[in-house]
Amino acid sequence: MVSAYCLDYHNWVCIPRHVEENFKEMADMGYDTVCLTFSESEMMYARRTFEILVNLAHKCGLKVHVIPSRIAGRFAGAPLMPSSWVCRHPQFAVPDDFWLPIACLDVPETTQYVNDFMSVLINDYEIDGIIWDEPKGPTLISHHPATIAKYGENPTEENMSQSFCEFFNSITEHCHKLNPNLVQTLFCVKNEPEYFTSAISKNPYIEYFGYDGNLCRQRSFREEIEWTKYRIDSVWDRTVKECNEAGKKTFALVETMHTPREELKNFEANFEAYLQNYHPDHLSVYYYAHNCDAPEELQDIIKRLMKKYIK
């Protein structure tokens, strides 16, 4: 599987003929799937728009995998914002420091909310799969009363990992029951402890597991160019090991956002080397990633190398 990763893509200003042109280009580049974000914001304001995107993708021969974004604050995705559900229900939030509010996983209301959210996505749209993007705070120690009641006065990071895995098992099982043909993928970040990633990769309802990462230095705006994340090839051995142990297929997401013009040559060389040397079962690459100095030049590099090695 080769997917185009699209964050916050045409969810507000949506010009269908432009979208169809993009989807046709994706298919021409060798993508067979498009990954589209759907957050609590879209649930409120972009239901028809998302239907347009799904239908146009299928018209162009692409499968659609949805990225449930920032749901209950427990997954990544776009747009970068707090969970509106957690903001409306502060009694269910983890009362400990985290950079954005996150829901406590030891209260049943959190699982019920996510299951209800996913029921709408699966029942109302003809999606083909789900991408679970970067679990957030999976080992952050919670001192919510529900957590204390479950684990005692001094819960551990390992306890939090257990709660996340139990929560993830419940929501992925729910999705599977609604549509057993859905393909579910999960990816994590390298800095999560291996006891967590090893455990969650064994979830019985996901087919693909892996990591994201980049292939060049980044810059958000005018600051110094620097490595802000690890290289995607640095997690390949870990991906293969954990997938072999869990009986999963491998996944890798090549991130390209915040790419400065000065790094285009480095990205090109590293991306070509990656396509030559690594072959995940599900390769995902950003399509026109956000906030790049030279988006057309970057896209031309990706398009040329995808056609060379994928098609």
PDB file of C-alpha atoms in Angstrom:
ATOM      1  CA  MET A   1       0.000   0.000   0.000  1.00  0.00           C
ATOM      2  CA  VAL A   2       1.233   3.497  -0.869  1.00  0.00           C
ATOM      3  CA  SER A   3      -0.708   6.382   0.641  1.00  0.00           C
ATOM      4  CA  ALA A   4      -0.691  10.156   0.302  1.00  0.00           C
ATOM      5  CA  TYR A   5      -0.830  11.752   3.742  1.00  0.00           C
ATOM      6  CA  CYS A   6      -3.009  14.856   3.735  1.00  0.00           C
ATOM      7  CA  LEU A   7      -3.427  16.901   6.892  1.00  0.00           C
ATOM      8  CA  ASP A   8      -6.363  19.328   7.101  1.00  0.00           C
ATOM      9  CA  TYR A   9      -6.860  18.956   3.350  1.00  0.00           C
ATOM     10  CA  HIS A  10      -9.659  21.054   1.754  1.00  0.00           C
ATOM     11  CA  ASN A  11     -11.807  20.804   4.881  1.00  0.00           C
ATOM     12  CA  TRP A  12     -12.808  24.456   4.733  1.00  0.00           C
ATOM     13  CA  VAL A  13     -12.338  26.006   1.299  1.00  0.00           C
ATOM     14  CA  CYS A  14     -13.135  23.037  -0.924  1.00  0.00           C
ATOM     15  CA  ILE A  15     -13.118  23.467  -4.700  1.00  0.00           C
ATOM     16  CA  PRO A  16     -14.130  20.058  -6.048  1.00  0.00           C
ATOM     17  CA  ARG A  17     -12.435  20.411  -9.438  1.00  0.00           C
ATOM     18  CA  HIS A  18      -9.135  21.248  -7.715  1.00  0.00           C
ATOM     19  CA  VAL A  19      -9.546  18.286  -5.382  1.00  0.00           C
ATOM     20  CA  GLU A  20     -10.205  15.956  -8.307  1.00  0.00           C
ATOM     21  CA  GLU A  21      -7.066  17.223 -10.062  1.00  0.00           C
ATOM     22  CA  ASN A  22      -5.040  16.492  -6.933  1.00  0.00           C
ATOM     23  CA  PHE A  23      -6.473  13.002  -6.540  1.00  0.00           C
ATOM     24  CA  LYS A  24      -5.727  12.217 -10.186  1.00  0.00           C
ATOM     25  CA  GLU A  25      -2.147  13.374  -9.669  1.00  0.00           C
ATOM     26  CA  MET A  26      -1.834  11.151  -6.608  1.00  0.00           C
ATOM     27  CA  ALA A  27      -2.943   8.144  -8.625  1.00  0.00           C
ATOM     28  CA  ASP A  28      -0.501   9.078 -11.385  1.00  0.00           C
ATOM     29  CA  MET A  29       2.344   9.269  -8.849  1.00  0.00           C
ATOM     30  CA  GLY A  30       1.701   5.716  -7.688  1.00  0.00           C
ATOM     31  CA  TYR A  31      -0.457   6.288  -4.640  1.00  0.00           C
ATOM     32  CA  ASP A  32      -3.352   3.863  -4.233  1.00  0.00           C
ATOM     33  CA  THR A  33      -4.714   5.428  -1.034  1.00  0.00           C
ATOM     34  CA  VAL A  34      -5.280   8.916   0.351  1.00  0.00           C
ATOM     35  CA  CYS A  35      -5.252   9.585   4.101  1.00  0.00           C
ATOM     36  CA  LEU A  36      -7.579  12.416   5.158  1.00  0.00           C
ATOM     37  CA  THR A  37      -7.866  14.043   8.567  1.00  0.00           C
ATOM     38  CA  PHE A  38     -11.173  14.315  10.356  1.00  0.00           C
ATOM     39  CA  SER A  39     -11.195  16.148  13.682  1.00  0.00           C
ATOM     40  CA  GLU A  40     -13.857  17.331  16.096  1.00  0.00           C
ATOM     41  CA  SER A  41     -13.878  20.549  14.063  1.00  0.00           C
ATOM     42  CA  GLU A  42     -14.844  18.679  10.887  1.00  0.00           C
ATOM     43  CA  MET A  43     -17.510  16.793  12.815  1.00  0.00           C
ATOM     44  CA  MET A  44     -19.067  20.170  13.608  1.00  0.00           C
ATOM     45  CA  TYR A  45     -18.509  22.105  10.386  1.00  0.00           C
ATOM     46  CA  ALA A  46     -17.364  19.949   7.455  1.00  0.00           C
ATOM     47  CA  ARG A  47     -19.570  16.868   7.221  1.00  0.00           C
ATOM     48  CA  ARG A  48     -20.681  17.501   3.611  1.00  0.00           C
ATOM     49  CA  THR A  49     -17.189  18.554   2.620  1.00  0.00           C
ATOM     50  CA  PHE A  50     -15.708  15.302   3.854  1.00  0.00           C
ATOM     51  CA  GLU A  51     -18.293  13.369   1.876  1.00  0.00           C
ATOM     52  CA  ILE A  52     -17.216  15.260  -1.260  1.00  0.00           C
ATOM     53  CA  LEU A  53     -13.577  14.322  -0.593  1.00  0.00           C
ATOM     54  CA  VAL A  54     -14.377  10.648  -0.030  1.00  0.00           C
ATOM     55  CA  ASN A  55     -16.520  10.379  -3.150  1.00  0.00           C
ATOM     56  CA  LEU A  56     -13.973  12.166  -5.366  1.00  0.00           C
ATOM     57  CA  ALA A  57     -11.140   9.982  -4.098  1.00  0.00           C
ATOM     58  CA  HIS A  58     -13.070   6.835  -4.938  1.00  0.00           C
ATOM     59  CA  LYS A  59     -13.965   8.285  -8.333  1.00  0.00           C
ATOM     60  CA  CYS A  60     -10.237   8.674  -9.016  1.00  0.00           C
ATOM     61  CA  GLY A  61      -9.482   5.103  -7.977  1.00  0.00           C
ATOM     62  CA  LEU A  62      -8.082   5.859  -4.533  1.00  0.00           C
ATOM     63  CA  LYS A  63      -8.999   4.193  -1.277  1.00  0.00           C
ATOM     64  CA  VAL A  64      -9.689   6.498   1.664  1.00  0.00           C
ATOM     65  CA  HIS A  65      -8.167   6.050   5.108  1.00  0.00           C
ATOM     66  CA  VAL A  66      -9.376   8.527   7.697  1.00  0.00           C
ATOM     67  CA  ILE A  67      -7.077  10.053  10.343  1.00  0.00           C
ATOM     68  CA  PRO A  68      -9.175  10.712  13.487  1.00  0.00           C
ATOM     69  CA  SER A  69      -7.316  13.820  14.593  1.00  0.00           C
ATOM     70  CA  ARG A  70      -6.790  15.154  18.127  1.00  0.00           C
ATOM     71  CA  ILE A  71      -9.713  13.028  19.341  1.00  0.00           C
ATOM     72  CA  ALA A  72     -10.006  13.447  23.133  1.00  0.00           C
ATOM     73  CA  GLY A  73      -6.487  14.862  22.912  1.00  0.00           C
ATOM     74  CA  ARG A  74      -5.126  11.324  22.683  1.00  0.00           C
ATOM     75  CA  PHE A  75      -3.931  11.216  19.061  1.00  0.00           C
ATOM     76  CA  ALA A  76      -2.066  13.575  16.745  1.00  0.00           C
ATOM     77  CA  GLY A  77      -3.251  14.776  13.340  1.00  0.00           C
ATOM     78  CA  ALA A  78      -4.512  18.181  12.245  1.00  0.00           C
ATOM     79  CA  PRO A  79      -5.452  20.856  12.945  1.00  0.00           C
ATOM     80  CA  LEU A  80      -3.305  21.351  16.026  1.00  0.00           C
ATOM     81  CA  MET A  81      -5.898  22.262  18.640  1.00  0.00           C
ATOM     82  CA  PRO A  82      -7.242  21.143  22.007  1.00  0.00           C
ATOM     83  CA  SER A  83     -10.049  18.604  22.042  1.00  0.00           C
ATOM     84  CA  SER A  84     -13.356  20.443  22.196  1.00  0.00           C
ATOM     85  CA  TRP A  85     -14.862  17.454  24.014  1.00  0.00           C
ATOM     86  CA  VAL A  86     -12.249  17.649  26.774  1.00  0.00           C
ATOM     87  CA  CYS A  87     -12.739  21.402  27.015  1.00  0.00           C
ATOM     88  CA  ARG A  88     -16.488  20.875  27.467  1.00  0.00           C
ATOM     89  CA  HIS A  89     -15.925  18.080  30.006  1.00  0.00           C
ATOM     90  CA  PRO A  90     -13.008  19.159  32.196  1.00  0.00           C
ATOM     91  CA  GLN A  91     -14.059  16.605  34.823  1.00  0.00           C
ATOM     92  CA  PHE A  92     -12.733  13.901  32.485  1.00  0.00           C
ATOM     93  CA  ALA A  93      -9.374  15.587  31.804  1.00  0.00           C
ATOM     94  CA  VAL A  94      -6.067  14.392  33.221  1.00  0.00           C
ATOM     95  CA  PRO A  95      -5.307  16.926  35.995  1.00  0.00           C
ATOM     96  CA  ASP A  96      -1.565  16.820  35.347  1.00  0.00           C
ATOM     97  CA  ASP A  97       0.680  19.001  33.208  1.00  0.00           C
ATOM     98  CA  PHE A  98       0.626  18.314  29.482  1.00  0.00           C
ATOM     99  CA  TRP A  99       1.026  20.783  26.654  1.00  0.00           C
ATOM    100  CA  LEU A 100      -2.602  20.293  25.547  1.00  0.00           C
ATOM    101  CA  PRO A 101      -5.528  18.949  27.598  1.00  0.00           C
ATOM    102  CA  ILE A 102      -5.961  15.187  27.313  1.00  0.00           C
ATOM    103  CA  ALA A 103      -8.771  12.923  28.451  1.00  0.00           C
ATOM    104  CA  CYS A 104      -8.318  10.441  31.248  1.00  0.00           C
ATOM    105  CA  LEU A 105      -8.467   6.914  29.856  1.00  0.00           C
ATOM    106  CA  ASP A 106      -9.651   5.384  33.108  1.00  0.00           C
ATOM    107  CA  VAL A 107     -13.103   6.962  32.884  1.00  0.00           C
ATOM    108  CA  PRO A 108     -15.560   5.051  30.655  1.00  0.00           C
ATOM    109  CA  GLU A 109     -16.886   8.294  29.186  1.00  0.00           C
ATOM    110  CA  THR A 110     -13.679   8.787  27.181  1.00  0.00           C
ATOM    111  CA  THR A 111     -13.940   5.437  25.430  1.00  0.00           C
ATOM    112  CA  GLN A 112     -17.658   5.954  24.845  1.00  0.00           C
ATOM    113  CA  TYR A 113     -17.036   9.373  23.297  1.00  0.00           C
ATOM    114  CA  VAL A 114     -14.393   8.074  20.889  1.00  0.00           C
ATOM    115  CA  ASN A 115     -16.557   5.087  19.959  1.00  0.00           C
ATOM    116  CA  ASP A 116     -19.520   7.369  19.239  1.00  0.00           C
ATOM    117  CA  PHE A 117     -17.274   9.614  17.120  1.00  0.00           C
ATOM    118  CA  MET A 118     -15.963   6.665  15.130  1.00  0.00           C
ATOM    119  CA  SER A 119     -19.474   5.278  14.669  1.00  0.00           C
ATOM    120  CA  VAL A 120     -20.424   8.420  12.779  1.00  0.00           C
ATOM    121  CA  LEU A 121     -17.340   8.233  10.577  1.00  0.00           C
ATOM    122  CA  ILE A 122     -17.780   4.571   9.750  1.00  0.00           C
ATOM    123  CA  ASN A 123     -21.554   4.575   9.321  1.00  0.00           C
ATOM    124  CA  ASP A 124     -21.895   7.824   7.369  1.00  0.00           C
ATOM    125  CA  TYR A 125     -18.893   7.606   5.035  1.00  0.00           C
ATOM    126  CA  GLU A 126     -17.563   4.876   2.765  1.00  0.00           C
ATOM    127  CA  ILE A 127     -14.069   4.860   4.233  1.00  0.00           C
ATOM    128  CA  ASP A 128     -11.684   1.989   3.598  1.00  0.00           C
ATOM    129  CA  GLY A 129      -9.424   2.289   6.594  1.00  0.00           C
ATOM    130  CA  ILE A 130      -8.248   4.206   9.653  1.00  0.00           C
ATOM    131  CA  ILE A 131      -4.853   5.716  10.456  1.00  0.00           C
ATOM    132  CA  TRP A 132      -4.272   6.153  14.184  1.00  0.00           C
ATOM    133  CA  ASP A 133      -1.685   8.945  14.308  1.00  0.00           C
ATOM    134  CA  GLU A 134       0.792   9.139  17.218  1.00  0.00           C
ATOM    135  CA  PRO A 135      -0.747   8.285  20.591  1.00  0.00           C
ATOM    136  CA  LYS A 136      -0.400  11.301  22.891  1.00  0.00           C
ATOM    137  CA  GLY A 137       0.654  11.034  26.516  1.00  0.00           C
ATOM    138  CA  PRO A 138       0.505   7.229  26.657  1.00  0.00           C
ATOM    139  CA  THR A 139       2.817   7.080  29.687  1.00  0.00           C
ATOM    140  CA  LEU A 140       1.924  10.428  31.270  1.00  0.00           C
ATOM    141  CA  ILE A 141       1.037   9.691  34.871  1.00  0.00           C
ATOM    142  CA  SER A 142      -2.533  10.675  35.666  1.00  0.00           C
ATOM    143  CA  HIS A 143      -3.751  11.573  39.134  1.00  0.00           C
ATOM    144  CA  HIS A 144      -7.382  11.660  38.092  1.00  0.00           C
ATOM    145  CA  PRO A 145      -9.611  10.066  40.765  1.00  0.00           C
ATOM    146  CA  ALA A 146     -10.507   7.269  38.350  1.00  0.00           C
ATOM    147  CA  THR A 147      -6.827   6.465  37.859  1.00  0.00           C
ATOM    148  CA  ILE A 148      -6.142   6.494  41.597  1.00  0.00           C
ATOM    149  CA  ALA A 149      -9.124   4.211  42.155  1.00  0.00           C
ATOM    150  CA  LYS A 150      -7.735   1.772  39.575  1.00  0.00           C
ATOM    151  CA  TYR A 151      -4.026   1.763  40.410  1.00  0.00           C
ATOM    152  CA  GLY A 152      -3.679   3.296  43.876  1.00  0.00           C
ATOM    153  CA  GLU A 153      -2.093   6.522  45.089  1.00  0.00           C
ATOM    154  CA  ASN A 154       1.114   6.170  43.054  1.00  0.00           C
ATOM    155  CA  PRO A 155       0.336   5.041  39.498  1.00  0.00           C
ATOM    156  CA  THR A 156       3.324   4.327  37.284  1.00  0.00           C
ATOM    157  CA  GLU A 157       4.166   4.981  33.659  1.00  0.00           C
ATOM    158  CA  GLU A 158       3.677   1.278  33.056  1.00  0.00           C
ATOM    159  CA  ASN A 159       0.156   1.580  34.479  1.00  0.00           C
ATOM    160  CA  MET A 160      -0.551   4.418  32.066  1.00  0.00           C
ATOM    161  CA  SER A 161       0.735   2.328  29.169  1.00  0.00           C
ATOM    162  CA  GLN A 162      -1.638  -0.446  30.222  1.00  0.00           C
ATOM    163  CA  SER A 163      -4.573   1.983  30.308  1.00  0.00           C
ATOM    164  CA  PHE A 164      -3.760   3.297  26.850  1.00  0.00           C
ATOM    165  CA  CYS A 165      -3.515  -0.207  25.405  1.00  0.00           C
ATOM    166  CA  GLU A 166      -6.843  -1.155  26.992  1.00  0.00           C
ATOM    167  CA  PHE A 167      -8.462   2.017  25.639  1.00  0.00           C
ATOM    168  CA  PHE A 168      -6.995   1.427  22.174  1.00  0.00           C
ATOM    169  CA  ASN A 169      -8.162  -2.169  22.178  1.00  0.00           C
ATOM    170  CA  SER A 170     -11.710  -1.031  22.958  1.00  0.00           C
ATOM    171  CA  ILE A 171     -11.931   1.589  20.220  1.00  0.00           C
ATOM    172  CA  THR A 172     -10.274  -0.527  17.524  1.00  0.00           C
ATOM    173  CA  GLU A 173     -12.524  -3.463  18.405  1.00  0.00           C
ATOM    174  CA  HIS A 174     -15.530  -1.152  18.133  1.00  0.00           C
ATOM    175  CA  CYS A 175     -14.431  -0.008  14.664  1.00  0.00           C
ATOM    176  CA  HIS A 176     -13.789  -3.581  13.563  1.00  0.00           C
ATOM    177  CA  LYS A 177     -17.252  -4.678  14.666  1.00  0.00           C
ATOM    178  CA  LEU A 178     -18.860  -1.852  12.713  1.00  0.00           C
ATOM    179  CA  ASN A 179     -16.916  -2.772   9.567  1.00  0.00           C
ATOM    180  CA  PRO A 180     -14.687  -5.878   9.658  1.00  0.00           C
ATOM    181  CA  ASN A 181     -13.180  -4.906   6.284  1.00  0.00           C
ATOM    182  CA  LEU A 182     -11.639  -1.672   7.567  1.00  0.00           C
ATOM    183  CA  VAL A 183      -7.850  -1.645   7.417  1.00  0.00           C
ATOM    184  CA  GLN A 184      -6.469  -0.143  10.630  1.00  0.00           C
ATOM    185  CA  THR A 185      -2.954   1.288  10.904  1.00  0.00           C
ATOM    186  CA  LEU A 186      -1.163   2.670  13.955  1.00  0.00           C
ATOM    187  CA  PHE A 187       2.093   4.563  14.103  1.00  0.00           C
ATOM    188  CA  CYS A 188       3.990   5.903  17.077  1.00  0.00           C
ATOM    189  CA  VAL A 189       6.944   8.179  17.718  1.00  0.00           C
ATOM    190  CA  LYS A 190      10.413   6.852  18.430  1.00  0.00           C
ATOM    191  CA  ASN A 191      10.723   8.448  21.864  1.00  0.00           C
ATOM    192  CA  GLU A 192       7.894   6.380  23.339  1.00  0.00           C
ATOM    193  CA  PRO A 193       9.284   3.558  25.526  1.00  0.00           C
ATOM    194  CA  GLU A 194       9.604   0.188  23.895  1.00  0.00           C
ATOM    195  CA  TYR A 195       7.454  -1.495  26.524  1.00  0.00           C
ATOM    196  CA  PHE A 196       4.581   0.681  25.281  1.00  0.00           C
ATOM    197  CA  THR A 197       5.168   0.340  21.539  1.00  0.00           C
ATOM    198  CA  SER A 198       5.799  -3.392  21.839  1.00  0.00           C
ATOM    199  CA  ALA A 199       2.557  -3.853  23.765  1.00  0.00           C
ATOM    200  CA  ILE A 200       0.314  -1.688  21.596  1.00  0.00           C
ATOM    201  CA  SER A 201       1.683  -3.167  18.356  1.00  0.00           C
ATOM    202  CA  LYS A 202       0.095  -6.455  19.459  1.00  0.00           C
ATOM    203  CA  ASN A 203      -3.399  -4.951  19.276  1.00  0.00           C
ATOM    204  CA  PRO A 204      -5.463  -7.606  17.450  1.00  0.00           C
ATOM    205  CA  TYR A 205      -7.364  -5.159  15.229  1.00  0.00           C
ATOM    206  CA  ILE A 206      -4.531  -3.275  13.529  1.00  0.00           C
ATOM    207  CA  GLU A 207      -2.934  -4.641  10.385  1.00  0.00           C
ATOM    208  CA  TYR A 208      -0.015  -2.216  10.000  1.00  0.00           C
ATOM    209  CA  PHE A 209       2.304  -0.774  12.639  1.00  0.00           C
ATOM    210  CA  GLY A 210       5.285   1.554  12.466  1.00  0.00           C
ATOM    211  CA  TYR A 211       6.651   5.043  12.929  1.00  0.00           C
ATOM    212  CA  ASP A 212       6.900   8.438  11.286  1.00  0.00           C
ATOM    213  CA  GLY A 213      10.050  10.486  10.774  1.00  0.00           C
ATOM    214  CA  ASN A 214      11.723  12.889   8.385  1.00  0.00           C
ATOM    215  CA  LEU A 215      14.672  12.875   5.992  1.00  0.00           C
ATOM    216  CA  CYS A 216      16.106  16.370   6.320  1.00  0.00           C
ATOM    217  CA  ARG A 217      16.399  19.295   8.695  1.00  0.00           C
ATOM    218  CA  GLN A 218      13.450  21.609   9.195  1.00  0.00           C
ATOM    219  CA  ARG A 219      12.581  25.218   9.869  1.00  0.00           C
ATOM    220  CA  SER A 220       9.190  26.533  10.914  1.00  0.00           C
ATOM    221  CA  PHE A 221       9.773  30.106   9.730  1.00  0.00           C
ATOM    222  CA  ARG A 222      12.889  32.259  10.144  1.00  0.00           C
ATOM    223  CA  GLU A 223      14.728  30.444  12.904  1.00  0.00           C
ATOM    224  CA  GLU A 224      17.853  28.346  12.429  1.00  0.00           C
ATOM    225  CA  ILE A 225      17.536  25.153  10.380  1.00  0.00           C
ATOM    226  CA  GLU A 226      17.848  22.097  12.617  1.00  0.00           C
ATOM    227  CA  TRP A 227      16.931  18.457  13.059  1.00  0.00           C
ATOM    228  CA  THR A 228      13.611  18.631  14.889  1.00  0.00           C
ATOM    229  CA  LYS A 229      12.847  14.935  14.596  1.00  0.00           C
ATOM    230  CA  TYR A 230      14.661  11.680  14.034  1.00  0.00           C
ATOM    231  CA  ARG A 231      15.177  10.231  10.546  1.00  0.00           C
ATOM    232  CA  ILE A 232      12.584   7.723   9.410  1.00  0.00           C
ATOM    233  CA  ASP A 233      15.257   5.188   8.437  1.00  0.00           C
ATOM    234  CA  SER A 234      16.563   5.184  12.032  1.00  0.00           C
ATOM    235  CA  VAL A 235      13.433   3.339  13.228  1.00  0.00           C
ATOM    236  CA  TRP A 236      13.317   0.667  10.534  1.00  0.00           C
ATOM    237  CA  ASP A 237      14.986  -2.080  12.602  1.00  0.00           C
ATOM    238  CA  ARG A 238      12.674  -1.348  15.531  1.00  0.00           C
ATOM    239  CA  THR A 239       9.673  -1.406  13.199  1.00  0.00           C
ATOM    240  CA  VAL A 240      10.625  -4.778  11.738  1.00  0.00           C
ATOM    241  CA  LYS A 241      11.347  -6.265  15.165  1.00  0.00           C
ATOM    242  CA  GLU A 242       8.076  -5.150  16.711  1.00  0.00           C
ATOM    243  CA  CYS A 243       6.033  -6.115  13.658  1.00  0.00           C
ATOM    244  CA  ASN A 244       7.598  -9.566  13.540  1.00  0.00           C
ATOM    245  CA  GLU A 245       6.856 -10.105  17.222  1.00  0.00           C
ATOM    246  CA  ALA A 246       3.277  -8.863  16.845  1.00  0.00           C
ATOM    247  CA  GLY A 247       2.517 -10.483  13.493  1.00  0.00           C
ATOM    248  CA  LYS A 248       1.881  -7.113  11.798  1.00  0.00           C
ATOM    249  CA  LYS A 249       2.796  -5.574   8.480  1.00  0.00           C
ATOM    250  CA  THR A 250       5.252  -2.663   8.484  1.00  0.00           C
ATOM    251  CA  PHE A 251       4.325   1.008   8.127  1.00  0.00           C
ATOM    252  CA  ALA A 252       6.393   4.161   7.613  1.00  0.00           C
ATOM    253  CA  LEU A 253       5.353   7.798   7.177  1.00  0.00           C
ATOM    254  CA  VAL A 254       7.869  10.125   5.521  1.00  0.00           C
ATOM    255  CA  GLU A 255       7.255  13.594   6.936  1.00  0.00           C
ATOM    256  CA  THR A 256       8.129  16.612   4.791  1.00  0.00           C
ATOM    257  CA  MET A 257       6.490  19.583   6.511  1.00  0.00           C
ATOM    258  CA  HIS A 258       8.593  22.654   7.428  1.00  0.00           C
ATOM    259  CA  THR A 259      11.149  21.768   4.741  1.00  0.00           C
ATOM    260  CA  PRO A 260      13.421  24.763   3.980  1.00  0.00           C
ATOM    261  CA  ARG A 261      14.646  25.413   0.476  1.00  0.00           C
ATOM    262  CA  GLU A 262      18.231  24.861   1.594  1.00  0.00           C
ATOM    263  CA  GLU A 263      17.426  21.238   2.460  1.00  0.00           C
ATOM    264  CA  LEU A 264      15.861  20.180  -0.843  1.00  0.00           C
ATOM    265  CA  LYS A 265      19.032  18.507  -2.149  1.00  0.00           C
ATOM    266  CA  ASN A 266      19.521  16.647   1.124  1.00  0.00           C
ATOM    267  CA  PHE A 267      15.916  15.529   1.112  1.00  0.00           C
ATOM    268  CA  GLU A 268      16.151  14.336  -2.481  1.00  0.00           C
ATOM    269  CA  ALA A 269      19.257  12.262  -1.816  1.00  0.00           C
ATOM    270  CA  ASN A 270      17.875  10.795   1.394  1.00  0.00           C
ATOM    271  CA  PHE A 271      14.425  10.086  -0.044  1.00  0.00           C
ATOM    272  CA  GLU A 272      15.902   8.279  -3.028  1.00  0.00           C
ATOM    273  CA  ALA A 273      18.117   6.226  -0.724  1.00  0.00           C
ATOM    274  CA  TYR A 274      15.106   5.404   1.425  1.00  0.00           C
ATOM    275  CA  LEU A 275      13.054   4.198  -1.543  1.00  0.00           C
ATOM    276  CA  GLN A 276      15.986   2.104  -2.710  1.00  0.00           C
ATOM    277  CA  ASN A 277      16.764   0.468   0.634  1.00  0.00           C
ATOM    278  CA  TYR A 278      13.544   0.271   2.661  1.00  0.00           C
ATOM    279  CA  HIS A 279      10.262  -1.259   1.605  1.00  0.00           C
ATOM    280  CA  PRO A 280       7.505  -0.953   4.215  1.00  0.00           C
ATOM    281  CA  ASP A 281       4.304  -2.821   3.474  1.00  0.00           C
ATOM    282  CA  HIS A 282       2.459   0.477   3.839  1.00  0.00           C
ATOM    283  CA  LEU A 283       4.497   3.512   2.771  1.00  0.00           C
ATOM    284  CA  SER A 284       2.897   6.893   3.384  1.00  0.00           C
ATOM    285  CA  VAL A 285       4.339  10.206   2.144  1.00  0.00           C
ATOM    286  CA  TYR A 286       3.041  13.705   2.748  1.00  0.00           C
ATOM    287  CA  TYR A 287       1.295  15.258  -0.239  1.00  0.00           C
ATOM    288  CA  TYR A 288       2.107  18.975  -0.472  1.00  0.00           C
ATOM    289  CA  ALA A 289       3.111  19.071   3.172  1.00  0.00           C
ATOM    290  CA  HIS A 290       2.313  22.270   5.032  1.00  0.00           C
ATOM    291  CA  ASN A 291       4.637  25.172   5.728  1.00  0.00           C
ATOM    292  CA  CYS A 292       7.453  24.499   3.244  1.00  0.00           C
ATOM    293  CA  ASP A 293       9.649  27.176   1.663  1.00  0.00           C
ATOM    294  CA  ALA A 294       9.347  25.738  -1.831  1.00  0.00           C
ATOM    295  CA  PRO A 295       6.303  23.453  -1.978  1.00  0.00           C
ATOM    296  CA  GLU A 296       6.298  23.018  -5.770  1.00  0.00           C
ATOM    297  CA  GLU A 297       9.979  22.131  -5.918  1.00  0.00           C
ATOM    298  CA  LEU A 298       9.564  19.679  -3.065  1.00  0.00           C
ATOM    299  CA  GLN A 299       6.523  18.119  -4.686  1.00  0.00           C
ATOM    300  CA  ASP A 300       8.384  17.758  -7.990  1.00  0.00           C
ATOM    301  CA  ILE A 301      11.155  15.825  -6.222  1.00  0.00           C
ATOM    302  CA  ILE A 302       8.688  13.506  -4.524  1.00  0.00           C
ATOM    303  CA  LYS A 303       6.690  13.014  -7.722  1.00  0.00           C
ATOM    304  CA  ARG A 304       9.741  12.195  -9.824  1.00  0.00           C
ATOM    305  CA  LEU A 305      11.178   9.712  -7.316  1.00  0.00           C
ATOM    306  CA  MET A 306       7.813   8.089  -6.630  1.00  0.00           C
ATOM    307  CA  LYS A 307       7.329   7.482 -10.343  1.00  0.00           C
ATOM    308  CA  LYS A 308      10.852   6.080 -10.583  1.00  0.00           C
ATOM    309  CA  TYR A 309      10.621   3.626  -7.694  1.00  0.00           C
ATOM    310  CA  ILE A 310       6.923   3.010  -7.025  1.00  0.00           C
ATOM    311  CA  LYS A 311       5.368   2.780 -10.484  1.00  0.00           C
TER     312      LYS A 311
END
